[in-house]
Amino acid sequence: MTIKEYADYDGIGLAGLVAKKKVKPIELLDEAIARAEALNPKLNAIVFKAYDQAREMAKGRTAKGIFMGVPFLLKDINAIATGMPTRQACRFIPAAASDHDQVLTERFKLAGLIPFGKTNVPEFGLVPTTESKLYGPARNPWNLDHSTGGSSGGSAAAVAAGIVPLAHANDGGGSIRIPASCCGLVGLKPTRARVTHAPDFGEIVDGLAIDLVVSRSVRDTAAVLDAVEGPVPGDPYWAPPTGGSYFEGIKRKPKRLKVAFSTRKLDGKPLHADCLAAVKKAAKLCADLGHDVEEASPQLNQQQLIPAFMALWGSALANAIDMISALTGQKPNPLDFEGLTWGLYEAGKRVSASEFLTAKYMMQHAGRIAAKFHETYDVWLSATLGAPPVKLGSFDLDEQDPNKSFAPLIDYVPFTAMQNVTGQPAINLPLHWNKEGLPVGVQFVGRFGDEMTLLKLAAALEKAQPWFDRRPRIAA
Amino acid sequence: MAFSEYGNYDALGLAKLVAARKISPRDVIDEAIARAERLNPKLNAIVFQAFDRARDAARGKLPKGPFAGVPTLLKDMRAGAIGMPTRSGSRFSPDTPADHDATLVARYRAAGLVLLGKTNVPEFGIVATTEPKLYGACRNPWNTDYSVGGSSGGSACSVAAGIVPIAHATDGGGSIRIPAACCGLVGLKVSRGRTTVGPDVGDSLAGFSVDHVVTRSVRDSALALDVGCPVDFGDPYFALPPSGSYLEGIKRKPKRLRIAVTTTRLDGSPVHADCAAAVKKAAKLCESLGHHVEEKTPPVDNASLIQFFLTIWAVGTAAGVAAITLFTGRTPSLENLEGLTWGLYEKGRATSAAQYVIALQMLYRIGRMMARFHETYDVWLTPTLGMPPVKNGTFDLDTTDMDKGFGPMTDYVAYTAIQNATGQPAINLPLHWNKEGLPVGVQFVGRAGDEMTLLKLAAELEKAQPWAHRYPKL
């Protein structure tokens, strides 16, 4: 293999070359680093470089996992890794390197992935665009003026630009699916508790948030889920069992599915024409593949759920900042934070525990409504976003009033938070690009615990309408 | 026809008689009701009677479940059942009958259980004795001066007195195991997420509180879990799936287990001699069955555990009271809430969400610590309580001062709250009675998700040292 072809392969493909000894892990890593060095000044996707550490790993005994020797990047939220800081784009968090790998990071490494850095995020992953005072904006490889989405924006940019075939991401309101949508990638948010937060946490944002990756191929996502899923003793609760390997599962077609699709936002407001087009196209593609497709939406009460969601996020943020303050001995100061973060922190501190439980109650009630919906439908298809990727600078992140700061964001991200609320799995697929050449994703939502159906469907759609060779010019 | 041997059967035994048409469901239910009517004035175990409905059910077409024709009672907490109120032992809750069954209750009905009514609980199930202002004290069938424990006291009392062989119970800090210990019963607290609390809520007390039953036989507990445990889509999370039917599982002996035993308080100071005797006896019994037993206590900081635990309970109480206010328009006060409840409510109201989340995170850490402990030990054996059953009236439930109220209780309830924090299963077994003739239980704690090992061990112990013949003289 000439290294020029690096980006013609997905992670499984690269690992296959390593297994056949056509290329060495260190050669792959050097190529990835060369690409990072060439592209990162434009993209600002990578915010911490761990090149030397990664080179040591690549030269040593590489774990013989399914991703043996594949270069990888970790998001600057979670995926705590020895020798790397995790700052969540927050100036208040010291740039101290961690002294341990969390279980997820260990499992990535055991699968053969070689992490060589941390990727850009918005502060605490709060917003669907990757723009922070600490790191500056990540730029969309499809058009550098546009946002990568967030919060896993740096990871999505690095994958879309061909620096790595897949990268760690996590999702507490859409943060895997949104950047996957903006950057033309596969982004699966797994079921609540499918991936452990051990040993540092039992749950994150009350079970709203979960980790996985963004990738270019469905099989990479399936294989990485096989590699990292599963509880460890001491986890507070679990997801339903998987029912077998996802990587093997996607080799078989899904059964004939009943697919519901939404052509409007949950509050009845119209979608942007590009998003509507993306949904209709995806619905037609499903129908062409023999699935039963009809228009329907679950009766999720957004008006109730958004304040509940904000109460949970606000109090989690208050808890996080207070914990950091306790550890560093520094008092939080508005100057250390983005305005939007500070406003949510202040609001979060005022949330009473009783209000918190009420919010959680609403959230759990929504889970039952969704479960009822899925007695009829196997899958729910919607736009991932309410509009195509916005330009950088579109949102006022200095605004401290949460009502003002979040309203435009919610309008932009009208669907994805619902699956964090219900705990269901959901996947963004890159099935549409608009006239301006920007990716416009759709998301498929599955039953609680049923990533398998989503991945099988995704693999069938990928085969029917492949996207792998569709690359931004910057990646050429 | 009178069915005098009724009390000799466990639930499965009765169901088998019914299935074999040796007795009619009508006779079984009539006998249970006769016993309830005779004994309840002494015991105050049943606080809502649905006897007519039960008689009708027994005379109608019963579902062909594994418990067909067996009478049962539901605790006055959760377990909503059509036509029955659920007041959680509080004057503050309305006595409105439910218009739907809780999912678990629907499953019990579908299994053929016939619901006779609701059983006594302390207010909101907060304390380890069943003496609410709303209903008055429930009395221990082994000695009616004594407490039945709590909070599933009325259920335990009914089973121990032979009114029903099985009764619903819930456990958020020991409330299945404690009354089982006080009344000489089998009481399994299941793993977090094992039994659904739908459709009305997703979880209770952050998943600390779970539903199951108190029974006289291990197999009844196993079968009730087979009935209750299927996953309910819409639940916010799940327990690890069982490796198969529990009822089938207990037919096989457990493998040779590594059992850690604690014969003191968690801080190493001596525990009441009766409890030490009970646990030592149980340890010896395990050893005689071939298990490896050694003295070992996990490093639980009980003081900080209780502090965080009370935060979770306080907030749960505040949210519960707020919900009742929302539905009824009633204003909570010391007139309609007991002192200790009021104190918790006030503490809960003053707690911020961030403090609540910290408490939860700290308690989850205990889960990780216990998971490490169970890398070495399959089972942890402890006394269930720090003392034998106390007399009714021992605890001051009128004080609004948390320290004064809960202080004396923490020596009594010294082992059971940990498993609610960690989500592990734990079972009380009646393997010891003290000189005064009161039951003194021991608890076996298993790995999270592993009820199977506990039930297998329990069945083995039940066979080795049967307790079925032991009845209170009433």
mmCIF file of N, CA and C in Angstrom, chain A residues 6 13 27 70 74 108 112 228 238 256 283 345 352 384 449 460 472 474:
data_model
loop_
_atom_site.group_PDB
_atom_site.id
_atom_site.type_symbol
_atom_site.label_atom_id
_atom_site.label_comp_id
_atom_site.label_asym_id
_atom_site.label_seq_id
_atom_site.Cartn_x
_atom_site.Cartn_y
_atom_site.Cartn_z
ATOM 1 N N TYR A 6 -4.304 5.795 2.155
ATOM 2 C CA TYR A 6 -4.720 5.708 3.575
ATOM 3 C C TYR A 6 -6.213 5.963 3.754
ATOM 4 N N GLY A 13 -10.613 -1.806 7.380
ATOM 5 C CA GLY A 13 -9.767 -1.972 6.198
ATOM 6 C C GLY A 13 -8.296 -1.773 6.537
ATOM 7 N N GLU A 27 3.685 3.109 10.513
ATOM 8 C CA GLU A 27 3.534 3.805 9.226
ATOM 9 C C GLU A 27 2.157 4.458 9.137
ATOM 10 N N VAL A 70 -4.738 0.867 14.183
ATOM 11 C CA VAL A 70 -5.454 1.966 13.519
ATOM 12 C C VAL A 70 -5.334 3.257 14.342
ATOM 13 N N LEU A 74 -9.208 10.856 20.579
ATOM 14 C CA LEU A 74 -10.162 10.874 21.686
ATOM 15 C C LEU A 74 -10.722 12.286 21.834
ATOM 16 N N PHE A 108 -10.779 0.711 23.948
ATOM 17 C CA PHE A 108 -10.348 1.194 22.625
ATOM 18 C C PHE A 108 -8.956 0.646 22.323
ATOM 19 N N GLY A 112 -7.047 -2.393 19.604
ATOM 20 C CA GLY A 112 -5.940 -2.116 18.683
ATOM 21 C C GLY A 112 -5.844 -0.668 18.241
ATOM 22 N N VAL A 228 -16.303 -2.204 22.712
ATOM 23 C CA VAL A 228 -16.353 -1.406 23.948
ATOM 24 C C VAL A 228 -17.622 -1.590 24.762
ATOM 25 N N TRP A 238 -27.749 -1.338 33.901
ATOM 26 C CA TRP A 238 -27.276 -1.887 32.638
ATOM 27 C C TRP A 238 -28.261 -1.645 31.505
ATOM 28 N N ARG A 256 -38.072 -7.153 7.322
ATOM 29 C CA ARG A 256 -38.887 -6.050 6.806
ATOM 30 C C ARG A 256 -39.340 -5.191 7.992
ATOM 31 N N ALA A 283 -36.640 8.155 3.398
ATOM 32 C CA ALA A 283 -37.873 7.367 3.525
ATOM 33 C C ALA A 283 -38.111 6.572 2.245
ATOM 34 N N TYR A 345 -24.854 27.402 34.545
ATOM 35 C CA TYR A 345 -24.312 27.040 35.864
ATOM 36 C C TYR A 345 -25.123 27.709 36.972
ATOM 37 N N SER A 352 -33.653 22.858 42.526
ATOM 38 C CA SER A 352 -33.739 22.078 43.758
ATOM 39 C C SER A 352 -33.745 20.601 43.408
ATOM 40 N N THR A 384 -31.807 14.834 11.336
ATOM 41 C CA THR A 384 -30.964 14.929 12.531
ATOM 42 C C THR A 384 -31.012 16.352 13.069
ATOM 43 N N GLY A 449 -32.322 -0.534 23.564
ATOM 44 C CA GLY A 449 -31.518 -1.763 23.571
ATOM 45 C C GLY A 449 -31.311 -2.384 22.207
ATOM 46 N N ALA A 460 -27.579 -1.786 5.245
ATOM 47 C CA ALA A 460 -28.352 -1.987 4.008
ATOM 48 C C ALA A 460 -28.447 -0.678 3.213
ATOM 49 N N PRO A 472 -14.786 15.466 1.278
ATOM 50 C CA PRO A 472 -14.594 16.909 1.092
ATOM 51 C C PRO A 472 -13.285 17.145 0.324
ATOM 52 N N ILE A 474 -10.903 19.040 0.767
ATOM 53 C CA ILE A 474 -9.738 19.225 1.640
ATOM 54 C C ILE A 474 -9.055 17.880 1.935
#
